[in-house]
Coordinates of C-alpha atoms in Angstrom, one line a residue:
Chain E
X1 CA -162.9 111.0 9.1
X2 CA -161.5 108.0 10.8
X3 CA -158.0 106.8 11.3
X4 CA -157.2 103.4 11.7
X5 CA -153.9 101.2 12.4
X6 CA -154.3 97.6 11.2
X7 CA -151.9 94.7 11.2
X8 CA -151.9 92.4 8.0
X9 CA -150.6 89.4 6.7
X10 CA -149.7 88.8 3.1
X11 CA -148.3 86.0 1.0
X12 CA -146.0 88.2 -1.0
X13 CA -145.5 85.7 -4.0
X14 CA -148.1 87.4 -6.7
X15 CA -147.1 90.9 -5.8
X16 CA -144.6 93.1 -7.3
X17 CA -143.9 94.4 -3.9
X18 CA -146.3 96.7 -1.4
X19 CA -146.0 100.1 -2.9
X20 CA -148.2 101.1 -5.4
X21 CA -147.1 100.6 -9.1
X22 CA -149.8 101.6 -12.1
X23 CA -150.7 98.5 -14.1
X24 CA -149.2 96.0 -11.5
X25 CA -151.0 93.8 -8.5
X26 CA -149.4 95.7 -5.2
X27 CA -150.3 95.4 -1.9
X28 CA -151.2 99.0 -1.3
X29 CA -152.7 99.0 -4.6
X30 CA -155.3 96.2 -3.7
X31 CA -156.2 97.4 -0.6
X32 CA -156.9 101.2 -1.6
X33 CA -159.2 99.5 -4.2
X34 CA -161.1 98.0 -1.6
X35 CA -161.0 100.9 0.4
X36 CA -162.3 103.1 -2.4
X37 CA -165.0 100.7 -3.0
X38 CA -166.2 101.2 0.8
X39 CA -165.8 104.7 0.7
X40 CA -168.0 105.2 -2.7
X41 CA -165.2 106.6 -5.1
X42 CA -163.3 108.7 -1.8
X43 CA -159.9 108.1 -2.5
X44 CA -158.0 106.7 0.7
X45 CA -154.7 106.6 0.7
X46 CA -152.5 103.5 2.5
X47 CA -149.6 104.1 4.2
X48 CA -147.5 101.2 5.4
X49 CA -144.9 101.0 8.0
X50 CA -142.0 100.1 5.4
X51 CA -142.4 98.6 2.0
X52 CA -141.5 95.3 0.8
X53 CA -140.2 94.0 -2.3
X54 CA -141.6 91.4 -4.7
X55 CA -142.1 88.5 -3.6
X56 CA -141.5 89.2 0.5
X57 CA -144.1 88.0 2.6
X58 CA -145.5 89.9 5.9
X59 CA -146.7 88.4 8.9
X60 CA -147.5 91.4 10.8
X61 CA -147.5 94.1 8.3
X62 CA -148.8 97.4 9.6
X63 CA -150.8 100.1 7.8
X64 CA -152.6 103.3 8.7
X65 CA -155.1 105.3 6.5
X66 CA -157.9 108.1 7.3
X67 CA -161.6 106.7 6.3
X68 CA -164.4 108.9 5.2
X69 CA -166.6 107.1 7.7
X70 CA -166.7 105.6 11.0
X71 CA -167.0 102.6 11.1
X72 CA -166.0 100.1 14.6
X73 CA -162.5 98.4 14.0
X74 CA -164.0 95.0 14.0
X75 CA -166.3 96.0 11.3
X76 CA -163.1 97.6 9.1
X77 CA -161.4 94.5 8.9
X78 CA -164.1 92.2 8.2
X79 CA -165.2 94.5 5.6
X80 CA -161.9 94.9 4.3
X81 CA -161.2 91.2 4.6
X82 CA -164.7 90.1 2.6
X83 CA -163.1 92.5 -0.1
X84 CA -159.6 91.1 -0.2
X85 CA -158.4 87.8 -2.2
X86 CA -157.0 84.6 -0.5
X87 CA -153.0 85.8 0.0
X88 CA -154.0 89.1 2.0
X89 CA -155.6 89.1 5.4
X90 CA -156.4 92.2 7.7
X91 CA -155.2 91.0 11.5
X92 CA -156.4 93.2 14.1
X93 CA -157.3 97.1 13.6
X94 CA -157.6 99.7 16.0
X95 CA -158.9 103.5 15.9
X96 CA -155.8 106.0 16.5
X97 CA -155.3 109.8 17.0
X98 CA -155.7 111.4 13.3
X99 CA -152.3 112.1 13.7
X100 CA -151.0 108.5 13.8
X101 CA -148.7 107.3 10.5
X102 CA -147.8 104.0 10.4
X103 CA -144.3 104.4 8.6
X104 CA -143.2 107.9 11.0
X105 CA -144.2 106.3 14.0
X106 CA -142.8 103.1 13.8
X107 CA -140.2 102.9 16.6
X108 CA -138.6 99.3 15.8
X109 CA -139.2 96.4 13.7
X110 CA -138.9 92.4 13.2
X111 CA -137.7 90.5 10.5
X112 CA -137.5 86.7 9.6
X113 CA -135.3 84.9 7.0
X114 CA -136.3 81.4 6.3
X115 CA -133.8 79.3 4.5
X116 CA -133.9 75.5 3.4
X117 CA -130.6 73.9 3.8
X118 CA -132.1 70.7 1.4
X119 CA -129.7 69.9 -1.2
X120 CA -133.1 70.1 -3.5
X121 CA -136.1 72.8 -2.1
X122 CA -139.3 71.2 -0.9
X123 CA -141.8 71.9 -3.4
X124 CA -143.8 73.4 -0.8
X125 CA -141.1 75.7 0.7
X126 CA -140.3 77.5 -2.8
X127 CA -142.4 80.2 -2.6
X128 CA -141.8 80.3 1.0
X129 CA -137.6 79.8 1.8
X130 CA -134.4 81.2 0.5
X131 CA -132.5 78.1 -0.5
X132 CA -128.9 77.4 -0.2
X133 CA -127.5 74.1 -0.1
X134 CA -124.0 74.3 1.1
X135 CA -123.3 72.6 4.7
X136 CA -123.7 74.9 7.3
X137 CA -121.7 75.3 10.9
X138 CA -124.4 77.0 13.0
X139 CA -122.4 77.9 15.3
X140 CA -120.1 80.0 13.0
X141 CA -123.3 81.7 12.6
X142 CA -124.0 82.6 16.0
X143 CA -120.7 83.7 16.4
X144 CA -120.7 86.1 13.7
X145 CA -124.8 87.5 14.7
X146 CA -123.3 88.7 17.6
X147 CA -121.0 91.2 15.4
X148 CA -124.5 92.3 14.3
X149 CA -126.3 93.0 17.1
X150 CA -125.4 96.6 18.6
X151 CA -125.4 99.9 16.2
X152 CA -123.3 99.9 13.3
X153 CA -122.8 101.5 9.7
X154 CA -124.6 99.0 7.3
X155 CA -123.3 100.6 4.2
X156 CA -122.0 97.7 2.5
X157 CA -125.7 96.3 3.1
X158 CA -127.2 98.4 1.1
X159 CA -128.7 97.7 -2.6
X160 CA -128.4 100.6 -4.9
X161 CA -131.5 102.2 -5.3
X162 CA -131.6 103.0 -1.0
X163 CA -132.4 107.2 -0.7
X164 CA -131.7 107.6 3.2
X165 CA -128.4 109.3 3.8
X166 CA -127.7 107.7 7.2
X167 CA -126.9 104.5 7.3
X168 CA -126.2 104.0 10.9
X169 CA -128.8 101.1 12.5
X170 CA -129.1 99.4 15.3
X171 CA -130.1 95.6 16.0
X172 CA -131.5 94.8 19.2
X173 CA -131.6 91.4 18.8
X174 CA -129.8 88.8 15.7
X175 CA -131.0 85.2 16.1
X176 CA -130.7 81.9 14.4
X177 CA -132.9 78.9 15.4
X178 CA -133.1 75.5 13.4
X179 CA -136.6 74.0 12.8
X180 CA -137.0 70.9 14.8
X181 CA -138.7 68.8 11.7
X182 CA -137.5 70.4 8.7
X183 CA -133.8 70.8 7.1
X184 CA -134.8 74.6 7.8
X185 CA -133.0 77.5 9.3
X186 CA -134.5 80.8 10.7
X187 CA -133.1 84.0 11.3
X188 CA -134.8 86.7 13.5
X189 CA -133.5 90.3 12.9
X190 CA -135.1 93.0 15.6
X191 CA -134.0 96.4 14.9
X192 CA -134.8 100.5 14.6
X193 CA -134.2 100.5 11.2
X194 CA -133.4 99.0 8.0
X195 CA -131.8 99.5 4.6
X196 CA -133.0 98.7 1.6
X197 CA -132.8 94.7 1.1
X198 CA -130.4 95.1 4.4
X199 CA -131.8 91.5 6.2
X200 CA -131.7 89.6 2.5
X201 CA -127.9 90.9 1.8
X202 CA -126.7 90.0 5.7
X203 CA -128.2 87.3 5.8
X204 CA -126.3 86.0 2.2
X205 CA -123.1 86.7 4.3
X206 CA -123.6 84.4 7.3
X207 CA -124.6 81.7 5.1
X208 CA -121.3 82.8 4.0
X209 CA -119.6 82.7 7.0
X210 CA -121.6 79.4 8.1
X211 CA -120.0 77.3 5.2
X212 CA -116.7 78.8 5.3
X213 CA -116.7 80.8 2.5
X214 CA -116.0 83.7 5.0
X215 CA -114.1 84.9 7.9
X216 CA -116.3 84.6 10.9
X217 CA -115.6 88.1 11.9
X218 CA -116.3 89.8 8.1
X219 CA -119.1 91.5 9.8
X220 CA -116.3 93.6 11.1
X221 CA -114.7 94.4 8.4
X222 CA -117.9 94.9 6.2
X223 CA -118.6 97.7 8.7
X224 CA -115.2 99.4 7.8
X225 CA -115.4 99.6 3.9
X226 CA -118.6 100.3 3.6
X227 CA -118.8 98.5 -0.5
X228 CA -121.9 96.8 -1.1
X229 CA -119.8 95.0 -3.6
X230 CA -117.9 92.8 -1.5
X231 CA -120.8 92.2 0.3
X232 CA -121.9 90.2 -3.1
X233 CA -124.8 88.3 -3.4
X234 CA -128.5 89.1 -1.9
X235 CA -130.9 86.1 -0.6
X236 CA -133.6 86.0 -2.2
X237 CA -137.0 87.4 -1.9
X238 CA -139.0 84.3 -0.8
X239 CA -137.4 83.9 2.3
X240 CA -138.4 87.4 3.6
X241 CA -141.3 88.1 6.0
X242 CA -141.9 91.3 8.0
X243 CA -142.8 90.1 10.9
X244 CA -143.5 92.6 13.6
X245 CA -143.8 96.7 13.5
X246 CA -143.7 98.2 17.2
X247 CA -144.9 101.9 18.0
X248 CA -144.8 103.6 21.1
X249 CA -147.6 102.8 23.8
Chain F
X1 CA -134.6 50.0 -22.7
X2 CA -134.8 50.1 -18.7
X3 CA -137.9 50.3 -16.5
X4 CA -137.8 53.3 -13.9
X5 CA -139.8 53.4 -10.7
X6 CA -139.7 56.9 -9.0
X7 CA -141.5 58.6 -5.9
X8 CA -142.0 61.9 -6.5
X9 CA -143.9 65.0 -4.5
X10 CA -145.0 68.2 -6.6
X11 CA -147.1 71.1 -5.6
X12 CA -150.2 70.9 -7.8
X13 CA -151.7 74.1 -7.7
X14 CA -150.2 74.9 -10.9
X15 CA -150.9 71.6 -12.8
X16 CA -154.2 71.1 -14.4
X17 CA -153.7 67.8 -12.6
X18 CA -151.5 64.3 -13.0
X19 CA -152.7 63.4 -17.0
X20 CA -151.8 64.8 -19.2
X21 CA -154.3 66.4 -21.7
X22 CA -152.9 69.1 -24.8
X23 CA -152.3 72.7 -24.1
X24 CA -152.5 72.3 -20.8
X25 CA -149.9 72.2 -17.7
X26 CA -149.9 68.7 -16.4
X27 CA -147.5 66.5 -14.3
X28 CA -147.4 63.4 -16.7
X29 CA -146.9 65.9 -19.7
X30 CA -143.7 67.6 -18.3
X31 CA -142.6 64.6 -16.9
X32 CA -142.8 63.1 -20.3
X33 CA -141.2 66.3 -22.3
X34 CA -138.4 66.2 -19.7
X35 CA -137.7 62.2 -20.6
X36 CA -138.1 63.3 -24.5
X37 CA -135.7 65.9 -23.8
X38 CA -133.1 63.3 -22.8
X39 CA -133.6 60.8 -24.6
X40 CA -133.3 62.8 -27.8
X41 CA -136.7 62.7 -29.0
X42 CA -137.8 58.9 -28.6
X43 CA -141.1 59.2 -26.4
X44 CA -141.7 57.6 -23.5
X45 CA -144.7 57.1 -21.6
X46 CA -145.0 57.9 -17.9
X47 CA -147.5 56.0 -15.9
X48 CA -148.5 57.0 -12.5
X49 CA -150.0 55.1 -9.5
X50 CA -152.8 57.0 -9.9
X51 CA -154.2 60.3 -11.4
X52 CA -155.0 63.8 -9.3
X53 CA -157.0 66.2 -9.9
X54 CA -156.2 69.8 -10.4
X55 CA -154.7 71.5 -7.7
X56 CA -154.4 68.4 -5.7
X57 CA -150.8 67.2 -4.1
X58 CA -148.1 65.0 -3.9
X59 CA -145.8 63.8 -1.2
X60 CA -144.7 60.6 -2.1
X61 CA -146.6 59.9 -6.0
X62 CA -145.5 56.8 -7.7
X63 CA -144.3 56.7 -11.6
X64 CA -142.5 54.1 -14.0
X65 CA -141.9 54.3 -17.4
X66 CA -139.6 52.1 -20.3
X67 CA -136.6 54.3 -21.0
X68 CA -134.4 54.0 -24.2
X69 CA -131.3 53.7 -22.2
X70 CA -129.2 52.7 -19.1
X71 CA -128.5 55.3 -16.4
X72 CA -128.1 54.3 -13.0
X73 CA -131.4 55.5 -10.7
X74 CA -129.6 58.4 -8.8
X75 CA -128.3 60.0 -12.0
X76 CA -131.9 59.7 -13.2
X77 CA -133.2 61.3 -10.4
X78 CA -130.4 63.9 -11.1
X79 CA -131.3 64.2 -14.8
X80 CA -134.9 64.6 -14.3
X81 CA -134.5 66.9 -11.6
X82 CA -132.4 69.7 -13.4
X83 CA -134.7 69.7 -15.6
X84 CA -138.0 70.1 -13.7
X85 CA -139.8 73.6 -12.4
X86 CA -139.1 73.8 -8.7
X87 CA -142.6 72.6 -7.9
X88 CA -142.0 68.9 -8.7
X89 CA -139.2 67.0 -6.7
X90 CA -138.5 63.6 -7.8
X91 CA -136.8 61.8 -4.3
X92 CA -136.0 58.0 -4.7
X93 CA -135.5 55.8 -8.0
X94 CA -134.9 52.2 -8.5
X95 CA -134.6 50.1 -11.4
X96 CA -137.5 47.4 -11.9
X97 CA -138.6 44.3 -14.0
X98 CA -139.4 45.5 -17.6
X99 CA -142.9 44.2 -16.2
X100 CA -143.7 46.5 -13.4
X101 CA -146.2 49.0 -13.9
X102 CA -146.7 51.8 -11.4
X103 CA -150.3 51.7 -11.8
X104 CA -151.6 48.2 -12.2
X105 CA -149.0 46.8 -9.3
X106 CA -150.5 49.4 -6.8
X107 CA -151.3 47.7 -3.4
X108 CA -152.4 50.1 -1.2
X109 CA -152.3 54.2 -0.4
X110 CA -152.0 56.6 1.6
X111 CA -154.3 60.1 1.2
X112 CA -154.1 62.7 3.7
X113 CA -156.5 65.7 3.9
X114 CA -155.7 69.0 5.8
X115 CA -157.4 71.3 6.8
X116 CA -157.7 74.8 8.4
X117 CA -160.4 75.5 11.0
X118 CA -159.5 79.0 11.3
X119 CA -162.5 81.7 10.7
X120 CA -160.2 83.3 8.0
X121 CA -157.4 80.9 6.1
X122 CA -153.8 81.7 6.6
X123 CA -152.7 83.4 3.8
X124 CA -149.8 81.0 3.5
X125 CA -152.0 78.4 4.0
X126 CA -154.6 78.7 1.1
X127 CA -153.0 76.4 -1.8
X128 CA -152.2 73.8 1.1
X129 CA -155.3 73.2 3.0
X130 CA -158.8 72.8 2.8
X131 CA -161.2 75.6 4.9
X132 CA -163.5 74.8 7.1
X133 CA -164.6 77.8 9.3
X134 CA -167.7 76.1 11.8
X135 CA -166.6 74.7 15.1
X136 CA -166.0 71.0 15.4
X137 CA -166.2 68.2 18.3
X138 CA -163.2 65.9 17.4
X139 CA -164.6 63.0 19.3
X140 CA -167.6 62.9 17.0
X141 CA -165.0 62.6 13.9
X142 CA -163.3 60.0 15.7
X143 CA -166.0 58.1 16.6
X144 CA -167.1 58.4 12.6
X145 CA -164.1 57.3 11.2
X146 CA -164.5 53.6 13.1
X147 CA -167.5 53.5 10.4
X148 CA -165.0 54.5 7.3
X149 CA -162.6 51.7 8.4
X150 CA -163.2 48.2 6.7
X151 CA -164.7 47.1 3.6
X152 CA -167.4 48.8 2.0
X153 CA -169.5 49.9 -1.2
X154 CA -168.4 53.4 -1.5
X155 CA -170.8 54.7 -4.4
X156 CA -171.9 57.6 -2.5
X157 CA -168.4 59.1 -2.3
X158 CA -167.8 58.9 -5.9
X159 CA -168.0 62.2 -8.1
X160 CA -169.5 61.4 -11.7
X161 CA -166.8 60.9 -14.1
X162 CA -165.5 57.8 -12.4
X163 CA -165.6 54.6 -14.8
X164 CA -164.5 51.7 -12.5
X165 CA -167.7 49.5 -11.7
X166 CA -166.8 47.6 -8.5
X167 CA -167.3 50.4 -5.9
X168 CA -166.0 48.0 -3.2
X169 CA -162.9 49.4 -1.1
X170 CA -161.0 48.3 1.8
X171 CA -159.9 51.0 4.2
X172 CA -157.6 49.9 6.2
X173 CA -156.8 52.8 8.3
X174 CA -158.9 56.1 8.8
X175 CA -157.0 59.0 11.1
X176 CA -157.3 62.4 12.5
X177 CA -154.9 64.2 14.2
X178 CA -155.2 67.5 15.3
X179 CA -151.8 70.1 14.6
X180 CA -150.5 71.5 17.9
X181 CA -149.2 74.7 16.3
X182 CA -151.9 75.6 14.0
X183 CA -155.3 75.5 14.1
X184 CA -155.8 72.6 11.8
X185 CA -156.1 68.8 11.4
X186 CA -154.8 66.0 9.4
X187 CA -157.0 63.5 8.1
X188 CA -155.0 59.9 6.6
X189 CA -157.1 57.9 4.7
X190 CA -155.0 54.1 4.0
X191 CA -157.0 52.3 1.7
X192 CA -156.4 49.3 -1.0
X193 CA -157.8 51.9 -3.8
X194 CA -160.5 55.5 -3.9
X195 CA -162.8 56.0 -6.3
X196 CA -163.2 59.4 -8.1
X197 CA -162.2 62.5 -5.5
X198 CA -164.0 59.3 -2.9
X199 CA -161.1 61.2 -0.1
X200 CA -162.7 64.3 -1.0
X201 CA -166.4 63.4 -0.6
X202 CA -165.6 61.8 3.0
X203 CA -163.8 64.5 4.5
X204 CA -166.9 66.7 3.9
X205 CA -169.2 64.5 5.2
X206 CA -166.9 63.9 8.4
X207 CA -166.4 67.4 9.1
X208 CA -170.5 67.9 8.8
X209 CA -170.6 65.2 11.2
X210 CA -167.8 66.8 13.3
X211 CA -170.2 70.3 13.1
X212 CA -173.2 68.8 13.9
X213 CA -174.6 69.0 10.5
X214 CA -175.2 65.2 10.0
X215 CA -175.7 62.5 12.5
X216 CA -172.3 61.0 13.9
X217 CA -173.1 57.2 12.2
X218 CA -174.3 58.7 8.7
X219 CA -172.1 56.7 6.8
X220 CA -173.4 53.7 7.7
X221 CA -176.2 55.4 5.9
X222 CA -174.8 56.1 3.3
X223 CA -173.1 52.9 2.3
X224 CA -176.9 51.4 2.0
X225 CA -178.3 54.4 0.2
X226 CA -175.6 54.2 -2.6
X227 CA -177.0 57.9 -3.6
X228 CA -173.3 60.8 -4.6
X229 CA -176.2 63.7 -4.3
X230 CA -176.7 62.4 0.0
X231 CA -173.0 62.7 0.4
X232 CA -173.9 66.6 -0.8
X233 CA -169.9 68.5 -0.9
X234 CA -166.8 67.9 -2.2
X235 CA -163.8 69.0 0.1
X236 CA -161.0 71.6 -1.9
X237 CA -158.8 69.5 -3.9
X238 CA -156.0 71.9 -2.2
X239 CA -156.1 70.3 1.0
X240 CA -155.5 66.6 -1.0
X241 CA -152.4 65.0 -0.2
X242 CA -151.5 61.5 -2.2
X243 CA -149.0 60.3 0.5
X244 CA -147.5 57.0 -0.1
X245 CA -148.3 54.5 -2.9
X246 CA -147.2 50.9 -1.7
X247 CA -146.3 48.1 -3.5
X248 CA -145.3 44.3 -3.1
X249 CA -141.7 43.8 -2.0

């Protein structure tokens, strides 16, 4: 028995999400059919640092699982990739202690939030942005991600369905860069934790914020009264990509 | 009646490519059920600059069509846009001589080709590029494309299926520019016309010639031999790009 950490990258668009589901195309699902494949009929079982909705993309997903074999690293993910279709590809593995879990150990994680500011979407940014078309003061924006950054009670940016009692996070680092060639916008969110569909509904409130449709400071008060509901809407899916798991050492 | 001229860019993966044929998702065939939508059931026929093939691009496609009415451009742009699936944009329309036909007025055009020279594609990149995994010397493509540029008989780089008899083109222009953030490069292709998937066909041979698969002045070769099979592979229509169709004034 072998247990391995691998980073992954997936396209998130024809998945209903990572965790498994019966009768429906999940990440985890496809790659513990691959990984039953390789093992002969052994079931393996995936487990991934966090799990991500339909339709939200990773760039640096990380999974860990124990193999019936031993097999070099190298040799995992080139097996794994040669088994895996075009929207899912293995990254980088390494052999870890038998002990290692790649959703207990993770220590602090990076998310992105792409958003097109076109009045219409690119046809080729889609599957690939959130869109929102109101003008946007960016720096209202910056103002406001500093009201995020430190450790806070994210309650109100919660969906329903969430099953972790404590909602106290906290965010290292909030950013918001614009793309040089596109009419795009990206937000970086680096934090020990998140809620469930936390980045998507904060980052519905700065575009808030940005256009004027809210106080610069509602961060503040969101914090306070802890109601998803006047947190209101949630970016969607599209725009969401995992983009970086850390662990100690 | 009023005649229409509009650029528009869609994502083709989803189209069984520009004409439209029954049962089948096509661009001209939802363009067309859009306009019969509007103009309460009289048809009107859409003519493009050109056709593409399934699963081949648009950036800046050229249409026209006669339309039983008389909106101004911009709120046909509007119209046809509300009522489009997100991957087709339609970007700029004027109003044109009753005589002007998208197709048959066609000048010139600009195809561009890209494509990923990682050893695994990007999953984000696989509907948007072609994949070519072997290591390539630029200067050898460069060197090439000096050979595509001018006027020649292009039946080697014509796939079956293509009914035009003169297989004399012009190119005026024949590119390659290598992405600084990704491991990729563009190929642009300006031409006064291509035959059958003729972009396709040369961007194989160049990137055997970039590889070292084929000697670096093979097309002159090619021109005499006048022989599709020599030109061997056909590049993925999803790294096809029809970029700009250009007309007289």
């Amino acid at each position: 028995m072998t247990t391995y950490k691998i980073t992954m990258a997936y396209d998130g668009t024809n998945y209903h999400g990572f965790a498994r589901q019966p009768h429906l195309a999940t990440i985890q699902g496809t790659v513990e059919r691959a990984l039953l494949k390789m093992s002969k009929g052994l079931p393996v079982e995936v487990v991934g640092s966090g799990r991500t909705d339909a339709g939200v993309h990773a760039l640096g997903q990380v999974i860990s699982f124990n193999y019936p074999g031993n097999i070099s690293a190298d040799k995992m993910v080139k097996a794994l990739n040669s088994l895996m279709p075009l929207d899912i590809l293995f990254k980088q593995a390494t052999i870890v202690p038998a002990d290692f879990n790649a959703r207990f150990d993770t220590v602090s994680k990076i998310y992105e939030y792409r958003v097109s500011l076109d009045y219409y979407t690119d046809p080729f940014d889609r599957l690939y942005t959130g869109h929102y078309s109101y003008s946007i003061d960016l720096d209202l924006i910056k103002i406001a991600l500093q009201d995020v950054v430190g450790v806070h009670d994210f309650t109100s940016f919660e969906a329903s369905g969430g099953v972790i009692k404590d909602k106290v996070r906290e965010i290292y680092q909030a950013e918001v860069v614009p793309l040089s060639d596109k009419h795009q916008i990206i937000f970086l969110f680096h934090g020990n934790g998140f809620l469930y569909n936390m980045v998507r509904i904060m980052v519905a409130v700065l575009l808030e914020i940005g256009s004027g449709r809210r106080a610069v400071h509602d961060f503040r008060r969101l914090y306070q009264v802890k109601d998803r509901q006047q947190a209101r809407w949630t970016a969607p899916a599209s725009g969401l990509y995992l983009k970086q798991v850390f662990y100690d050492n």
